[in-house]
Amino acid sequence: MYRNSEGYSDPVAGEVMSKLMREYKQKQRQLYRKNSEIKSRPMVYIVSKYAGDIEKNTAAAIAFARFAIQQNRIPVASHLLYPQILDDNDAEQRDLGLLFGQALLALCKEVWVFGTEHSPGMQAEIHEARRLNKRIRFYSEELEEIHEDDR
Protein backbone atom coordinates (compact mmCIF):
# COMPACT_ATOMS: atom_id res chain seq x y z
CA MET A 1 0.00 0.00 0.00
CA TYR A 2 1.40 3.36 -1.02
CA ARG A 3 1.38 6.08 1.61
CA ASN A 4 1.79 9.78 0.98
CA SER A 5 4.30 12.02 2.79
CA GLU A 6 1.91 12.44 5.72
CA GLY A 7 1.55 8.68 6.15
CA TYR A 8 -1.99 8.35 4.81
CA SER A 9 -3.00 5.59 2.40
CA ASP A 10 -3.11 6.91 -1.18
CA PRO A 11 -4.48 4.21 -3.54
CA VAL A 12 -4.52 6.45 -6.63
CA ALA A 13 -0.85 7.36 -6.29
CA GLY A 14 -0.12 3.72 -5.44
CA GLU A 15 -1.81 2.52 -8.65
CA VAL A 16 0.12 5.11 -10.69
CA MET A 17 3.42 4.03 -9.10
CA SER A 18 2.60 0.35 -9.76
CA LYS A 19 1.82 1.10 -13.41
CA LEU A 20 5.06 3.08 -13.80
CA MET A 21 7.07 0.23 -12.28
CA ARG A 22 5.41 -2.36 -14.57
CA GLU A 23 6.19 -0.21 -17.62
CA TYR A 24 9.76 0.31 -16.43
CA LYS A 25 10.29 -3.43 -15.89
CA GLN A 26 8.79 -4.22 -19.30
CA LYS A 27 11.17 -1.73 -20.99
CA GLN A 28 14.10 -3.23 -19.08
CA ARG A 29 13.14 -6.75 -20.26
CA GLN A 30 12.87 -5.52 -23.86
CA LEU A 31 16.27 -3.82 -23.60
CA TYR A 32 17.80 -6.96 -22.09
CA ARG A 33 16.38 -9.12 -24.91
CA LYS A 34 17.66 -6.68 -27.55
CA ASN A 35 21.13 -6.52 -25.99
CA SER A 36 21.25 -10.31 -25.65
CA GLU A 37 20.36 -10.69 -29.33
CA ILE A 38 23.09 -8.27 -30.36
CA LYS A 39 25.72 -9.93 -28.14
CA SER A 40 24.84 -13.36 -29.53
CA ARG A 41 25.49 -12.38 -33.16
CA PRO A 42 28.26 -14.38 -34.82
CA MET A 43 31.67 -12.72 -34.97
CA VAL A 44 33.31 -12.39 -38.38
CA TYR A 45 36.96 -11.63 -38.95
CA ILE A 46 37.49 -8.91 -41.57
CA VAL A 47 40.43 -9.42 -43.94
CA SER A 48 41.34 -6.49 -46.18
CA LYS A 49 44.39 -4.52 -47.28
CA TYR A 50 46.05 -2.17 -44.83
CA ALA A 51 49.52 -1.44 -46.21
CA GLY A 52 50.06 0.89 -49.14
CA ASP A 53 47.48 3.67 -49.16
CA ILE A 54 46.77 3.40 -45.45
CA GLU A 55 44.20 6.21 -45.39
CA LYS A 56 42.18 4.71 -48.27
CA ASN A 57 42.54 1.15 -46.97
CA THR A 58 41.50 2.16 -43.44
CA ALA A 59 38.38 3.87 -44.79
CA ALA A 60 37.60 0.75 -46.82
CA ALA A 61 38.08 -1.54 -43.78
CA ILE A 62 35.68 0.65 -41.78
CA ALA A 63 33.13 0.32 -44.60
CA PHE A 64 33.63 -3.47 -44.62
CA ALA A 65 33.08 -3.60 -40.84
CA ARG A 66 29.90 -1.53 -41.20
CA PHE A 67 28.74 -3.94 -43.91
CA ALA A 68 29.22 -6.83 -41.46
CA ILE A 69 27.17 -4.95 -38.84
CA GLN A 70 24.39 -4.47 -41.40
CA GLN A 71 24.49 -8.25 -41.95
CA ASN A 72 23.84 -8.75 -38.20
CA ARG A 73 27.41 -9.81 -37.44
CA ILE A 74 30.02 -8.57 -34.99
CA PRO A 75 33.03 -7.47 -37.05
CA VAL A 76 36.57 -8.04 -35.84
CA ALA A 77 39.05 -5.94 -37.82
CA SER A 78 42.42 -6.31 -36.11
CA HIS A 79 44.16 -4.24 -38.79
CA LEU A 80 42.17 -1.24 -37.58
CA LEU A 81 43.27 -1.79 -33.99
CA TYR A 82 46.85 -2.99 -33.76
CA PRO A 83 48.52 -0.43 -36.07
CA GLN A 84 47.21 2.16 -33.59
CA ILE A 85 49.06 0.41 -30.75
CA LEU A 86 52.07 -1.22 -32.41
CA ASP A 87 54.64 0.15 -34.87
CA ASP A 88 53.88 -1.47 -38.24
CA ASN A 89 57.37 -0.47 -39.46
CA ASP A 90 59.07 -2.51 -36.71
CA ALA A 91 59.18 -6.16 -37.90
CA GLU A 92 58.90 -7.59 -34.39
CA GLN A 93 55.91 -5.43 -33.50
CA ARG A 94 54.27 -6.12 -36.88
CA ASP A 95 54.64 -9.88 -36.31
CA LEU A 96 53.14 -9.46 -32.85
CA GLY A 97 50.16 -7.61 -34.34
CA LEU A 98 49.68 -10.36 -36.94
CA LEU A 99 49.74 -13.01 -34.20
CA PHE A 100 47.22 -11.05 -32.14
CA GLY A 101 45.02 -10.87 -35.24
CA GLN A 102 45.29 -14.63 -35.75
CA ALA A 103 44.28 -15.19 -32.12
CA LEU A 104 41.17 -13.07 -32.72
CA LEU A 105 40.50 -14.89 -35.99
CA ALA A 106 40.37 -18.17 -34.06
CA LEU A 107 37.49 -16.77 -31.97
CA CYS A 108 35.39 -15.85 -35.02
CA LYS A 109 32.79 -18.03 -36.69
CA GLU A 110 33.61 -16.87 -40.23
CA VAL A 111 36.31 -14.98 -42.12
CA TRP A 112 35.28 -12.39 -44.71
CA VAL A 113 37.94 -11.43 -47.25
CA PHE A 114 37.46 -8.17 -49.16
CA GLY A 115 39.11 -7.30 -52.46
CA THR A 116 40.68 -9.41 -55.17
CA GLU A 117 44.31 -8.52 -54.45
CA HIS A 118 45.63 -10.23 -51.33
CA SER A 119 48.69 -8.86 -49.56
CA PRO A 120 51.09 -11.23 -47.76
CA GLY A 121 49.38 -10.37 -44.44
CA MET A 122 45.97 -11.16 -45.94
CA GLN A 123 47.29 -14.42 -47.37
CA ALA A 124 48.58 -15.41 -43.94
CA GLU A 125 45.14 -14.73 -42.43
CA ILE A 126 43.41 -16.74 -45.18
CA HIS A 127 45.89 -19.59 -44.60
CA GLU A 128 45.19 -19.50 -40.85
CA ALA A 129 41.44 -19.53 -41.48
CA ARG A 130 41.81 -22.60 -43.70
CA ARG A 131 44.02 -24.28 -41.11
CA LEU A 132 41.30 -23.71 -38.50
CA ASN A 133 38.57 -24.87 -40.91
CA LYS A 134 36.77 -21.53 -40.71
CA ARG A 135 34.13 -20.67 -43.27
CA ILE A 136 35.68 -18.13 -45.64
CA ARG A 137 33.58 -15.77 -47.71
CA PHE A 138 35.09 -13.58 -50.42
CA TYR A 139 33.73 -10.16 -51.36
CA SER A 140 34.62 -7.57 -53.95
CA GLU A 141 35.47 -4.09 -52.76
CA GLU A 142 31.92 -3.19 -53.86
CA LEU A 143 30.59 -5.63 -51.22
CA GLU A 144 29.40 -8.24 -53.72
CA GLU A 145 30.03 -11.83 -52.71
CA ILE A 146 32.46 -13.70 -54.95
CA HIS A 147 31.85 -17.45 -55.04
CA GLU A 148 34.78 -19.88 -55.13
CA ASP A 149 34.02 -20.89 -58.75
CA ASP A 150 34.14 -17.22 -59.88
CA ARG A 151 37.53 -16.49 -58.30
mmCIF file of C-alpha atoms in Angstrom:
data_model
loop_
_atom_site.group_PDB
_atom_site.id
_atom_site.type_symbol
_atom_site.label_atom_id
_atom_site.label_comp_id
_atom_site.label_asym_id
_atom_site.label_seq_id
_atom_site.Cartn_x
_atom_site.Cartn_y
_atom_site.Cartn_z
ATOM 1 C CA MET A 1 0.000 0.000 0.000
ATOM 2 C CA TYR A 2 1.403 3.358 -1.021
ATOM 3 C CA ARG A 3 1.382 6.081 1.611
ATOM 4 C CA ASN A 4 1.792 9.782 0.984
ATOM 5 C CA SER A 5 4.303 12.023 2.788
ATOM 6 C CA GLU A 6 1.911 12.439 5.716
ATOM 7 C CA GLY A 7 1.549 8.680 6.147
ATOM 8 C CA TYR A 8 -1.995 8.346 4.813
ATOM 9 C CA SER A 9 -2.997 5.594 2.401
ATOM 10 C CA ASP A 10 -3.111 6.907 -1.176
ATOM 11 C CA PRO A 11 -4.483 4.206 -3.535
ATOM 12 C CA VAL A 12 -4.519 6.446 -6.626
ATOM 13 C CA ALA A 13 -0.852 7.355 -6.294
ATOM 14 C CA GLY A 14 -0.123 3.719 -5.445
ATOM 15 C CA GLU A 15 -1.807 2.522 -8.648
ATOM 16 C CA VAL A 16 0.120 5.112 -10.686
ATOM 17 C CA MET A 17 3.417 4.026 -9.100
ATOM 18 C CA SER A 18 2.596 0.350 -9.763
ATOM 19 C CA LYS A 19 1.824 1.099 -13.408
ATOM 20 C CA LEU A 20 5.057 3.076 -13.803
ATOM 21 C CA MET A 21 7.067 0.229 -12.281
ATOM 22 C CA ARG A 22 5.406 -2.362 -14.565
ATOM 23 C CA GLU A 23 6.188 -0.207 -17.621
ATOM 24 C CA TYR A 24 9.761 0.312 -16.434
ATOM 25 C CA LYS A 25 10.293 -3.429 -15.893
ATOM 26 C CA GLN A 26 8.795 -4.215 -19.300
ATOM 27 C CA LYS A 27 11.167 -1.735 -20.990
ATOM 28 C CA GLN A 28 14.096 -3.227 -19.079
ATOM 29 C CA ARG A 29 13.138 -6.746 -20.261
ATOM 30 C CA GLN A 30 12.873 -5.517 -23.863
ATOM 31 C CA LEU A 31 16.269 -3.823 -23.596
ATOM 32 C CA TYR A 32 17.801 -6.964 -22.085
ATOM 33 C CA ARG A 33 16.382 -9.120 -24.910
ATOM 34 C CA LYS A 34 17.658 -6.682 -27.553
ATOM 35 C CA ASN A 35 21.128 -6.522 -25.990
ATOM 36 C CA SER A 36 21.248 -10.314 -25.651
ATOM 37 C CA GLU A 37 20.356 -10.693 -29.335
ATOM 38 C CA ILE A 38 23.091 -8.265 -30.364
ATOM 39 C CA LYS A 39 25.716 -9.928 -28.142
ATOM 40 C CA SER A 40 24.842 -13.365 -29.534
ATOM 41 C CA ARG A 41 25.487 -12.378 -33.156
ATOM 42 C CA PRO A 42 28.256 -14.378 -34.820
ATOM 43 C CA MET A 43 31.668 -12.716 -34.968
ATOM 44 C CA VAL A 44 33.305 -12.392 -38.376
ATOM 45 C CA TYR A 45 36.958 -11.632 -38.951
ATOM 46 C CA ILE A 46 37.493 -8.910 -41.566
ATOM 47 C CA VAL A 47 40.432 -9.416 -43.937
ATOM 48 C CA SER A 48 41.337 -6.494 -46.177
ATOM 49 C CA LYS A 49 44.386 -4.520 -47.279
ATOM 50 C CA TYR A 50 46.053 -2.173 -44.827
ATOM 51 C CA ALA A 51 49.524 -1.445 -46.209
ATOM 52 C CA GLY A 52 50.055 0.889 -49.136
ATOM 53 C CA ASP A 53 47.480 3.671 -49.165
ATOM 54 C CA ILE A 54 46.765 3.399 -45.447
ATOM 55 C CA GLU A 55 44.199 6.207 -45.390
ATOM 56 C CA LYS A 56 42.175 4.707 -48.265
ATOM 57 C CA ASN A 57 42.536 1.150 -46.966
ATOM 58 C CA THR A 58 41.500 2.160 -43.443
ATOM 59 C CA ALA A 59 38.379 3.873 -44.788
ATOM 60 C CA ALA A 60 37.598 0.748 -46.823
ATOM 61 C CA ALA A 61 38.083 -1.536 -43.783
ATOM 62 C CA ILE A 62 35.682 0.645 -41.785
ATOM 63 C CA ALA A 63 33.129 0.320 -44.602
ATOM 64 C CA PHE A 64 33.629 -3.470 -44.619
ATOM 65 C CA ALA A 65 33.083 -3.604 -40.843
ATOM 66 C CA ARG A 66 29.904 -1.529 -41.197
ATOM 67 C CA PHE A 67 28.745 -3.942 -43.905
ATOM 68 C CA ALA A 68 29.220 -6.830 -41.456
ATOM 69 C CA ILE A 69 27.173 -4.952 -38.840
ATOM 70 C CA GLN A 70 24.395 -4.469 -41.405
ATOM 71 C CA GLN A 71 24.489 -8.252 -41.954
ATOM 72 C CA ASN A 72 23.840 -8.753 -38.200
ATOM 73 C CA ARG A 73 27.409 -9.813 -37.442
ATOM 74 C CA ILE A 74 30.016 -8.571 -34.992
ATOM 75 C CA PRO A 75 33.029 -7.470 -37.049
ATOM 76 C CA VAL A 76 36.574 -8.041 -35.839
ATOM 77 C CA ALA A 77 39.054 -5.942 -37.816
ATOM 78 C CA SER A 78 42.421 -6.307 -36.106
ATOM 79 C CA HIS A 79 44.161 -4.241 -38.789
ATOM 80 C CA LEU A 80 42.167 -1.236 -37.582
ATOM 81 C CA LEU A 81 43.272 -1.786 -33.987
ATOM 82 C CA TYR A 82 46.852 -2.992 -33.760
ATOM 83 C CA PRO A 83 48.516 -0.426 -36.068
ATOM 84 C CA GLN A 84 47.211 2.161 -33.587
ATOM 85 C CA ILE A 85 49.059 0.405 -30.753
ATOM 86 C CA LEU A 86 52.074 -1.216 -32.408
ATOM 87 C CA ASP A 87 54.641 0.150 -34.872
ATOM 88 C CA ASP A 88 53.882 -1.469 -38.244
ATOM 89 C CA ASN A 89 57.366 -0.467 -39.463
ATOM 90 C CA ASP A 90 59.066 -2.506 -36.714
ATOM 91 C CA ALA A 91 59.184 -6.156 -37.902
ATOM 92 C CA GLU A 92 58.905 -7.590 -34.387
ATOM 93 C CA GLN A 93 55.914 -5.428 -33.504
ATOM 94 C CA ARG A 94 54.267 -6.116 -36.879
ATOM 95 C CA ASP A 95 54.641 -9.877 -36.310
ATOM 96 C CA LEU A 96 53.142 -9.458 -32.846
ATOM 97 C CA GLY A 97 50.157 -7.614 -34.339
ATOM 98 C CA LEU A 98 49.683 -10.361 -36.942
ATOM 99 C CA LEU A 99 49.737 -13.013 -34.204
ATOM 100 C CA PHE A 100 47.216 -11.048 -32.141
ATOM 101 C CA GLY A 101 45.023 -10.869 -35.242
ATOM 102 C CA GLN A 102 45.286 -14.635 -35.755
ATOM 103 C CA ALA A 103 44.280 -15.186 -32.118
ATOM 104 C CA LEU A 104 41.169 -13.071 -32.717
ATOM 105 C CA LEU A 105 40.504 -14.888 -35.992
ATOM 106 C CA ALA A 106 40.374 -18.167 -34.061
ATOM 107 C CA LEU A 107 37.492 -16.774 -31.970
ATOM 108 C CA CYS A 108 35.394 -15.849 -35.015
ATOM 109 C CA LYS A 109 32.787 -18.026 -36.694
ATOM 110 C CA GLU A 110 33.613 -16.865 -40.229
ATOM 111 C CA VAL A 111 36.310 -14.984 -42.120
ATOM 112 C CA TRP A 112 35.280 -12.390 -44.707
ATOM 113 C CA VAL A 113 37.938 -11.431 -47.251
ATOM 114 C CA PHE A 114 37.459 -8.172 -49.157
ATOM 115 C CA GLY A 115 39.109 -7.296 -52.458
ATOM 116 C CA THR A 116 40.681 -9.411 -55.172
ATOM 117 C CA GLU A 117 44.314 -8.515 -54.454
ATOM 118 C CA HIS A 118 45.630 -10.234 -51.327
ATOM 119 C CA SER A 119 48.695 -8.857 -49.559
ATOM 120 C CA PRO A 120 51.090 -11.230 -47.761
ATOM 121 C CA GLY A 121 49.376 -10.368 -44.444
ATOM 122 C CA MET A 122 45.970 -11.161 -45.943
ATOM 123 C CA GLN A 123 47.289 -14.418 -47.374
ATOM 124 C CA ALA A 124 48.581 -15.413 -43.936
ATOM 125 C CA GLU A 125 45.143 -14.732 -42.433
ATOM 126 C CA ILE A 126 43.412 -16.743 -45.180
ATOM 127 C CA HIS A 127 45.892 -19.590 -44.601
ATOM 128 C CA GLU A 128 45.192 -19.501 -40.851
ATOM 129 C CA ALA A 129 41.438 -19.526 -41.483
ATOM 130 C CA ARG A 130 41.813 -22.596 -43.701
ATOM 131 C CA ARG A 131 44.025 -24.282 -41.113
ATOM 132 C CA LEU A 132 41.304 -23.711 -38.498
ATOM 133 C CA ASN A 133 38.569 -24.872 -40.911
ATOM 134 C CA LYS A 134 36.765 -21.534 -40.711
ATOM 135 C CA ARG A 135 34.125 -20.674 -43.274
ATOM 136 C CA ILE A 136 35.683 -18.132 -45.641
ATOM 137 C CA ARG A 137 33.576 -15.770 -47.707
ATOM 138 C CA PHE A 138 35.090 -13.580 -50.416
ATOM 139 C CA TYR A 139 33.728 -10.160 -51.355
ATOM 140 C CA SER A 140 34.617 -7.574 -53.945
ATOM 141 C CA GLU A 141 35.472 -4.086 -52.764
ATOM 142 C CA GLU A 142 31.920 -3.191 -53.864
ATOM 143 C CA LEU A 143 30.587 -5.633 -51.219
ATOM 144 C CA GLU A 144 29.396 -8.238 -53.716
ATOM 145 C CA GLU A 145 30.031 -11.825 -52.706
ATOM 146 C CA ILE A 146 32.457 -13.698 -54.951
ATOM 147 C CA HIS A 147 31.851 -17.447 -55.036
ATOM 148 C CA GLU A 148 34.775 -19.880 -55.131
ATOM 149 C CA ASP A 149 34.024 -20.886 -58.751
ATOM 150 C CA ASP A 150 34.144 -17.221 -59.877
ATOM 151 C CA ARG A 151 37.529 -16.493 -58.304
#
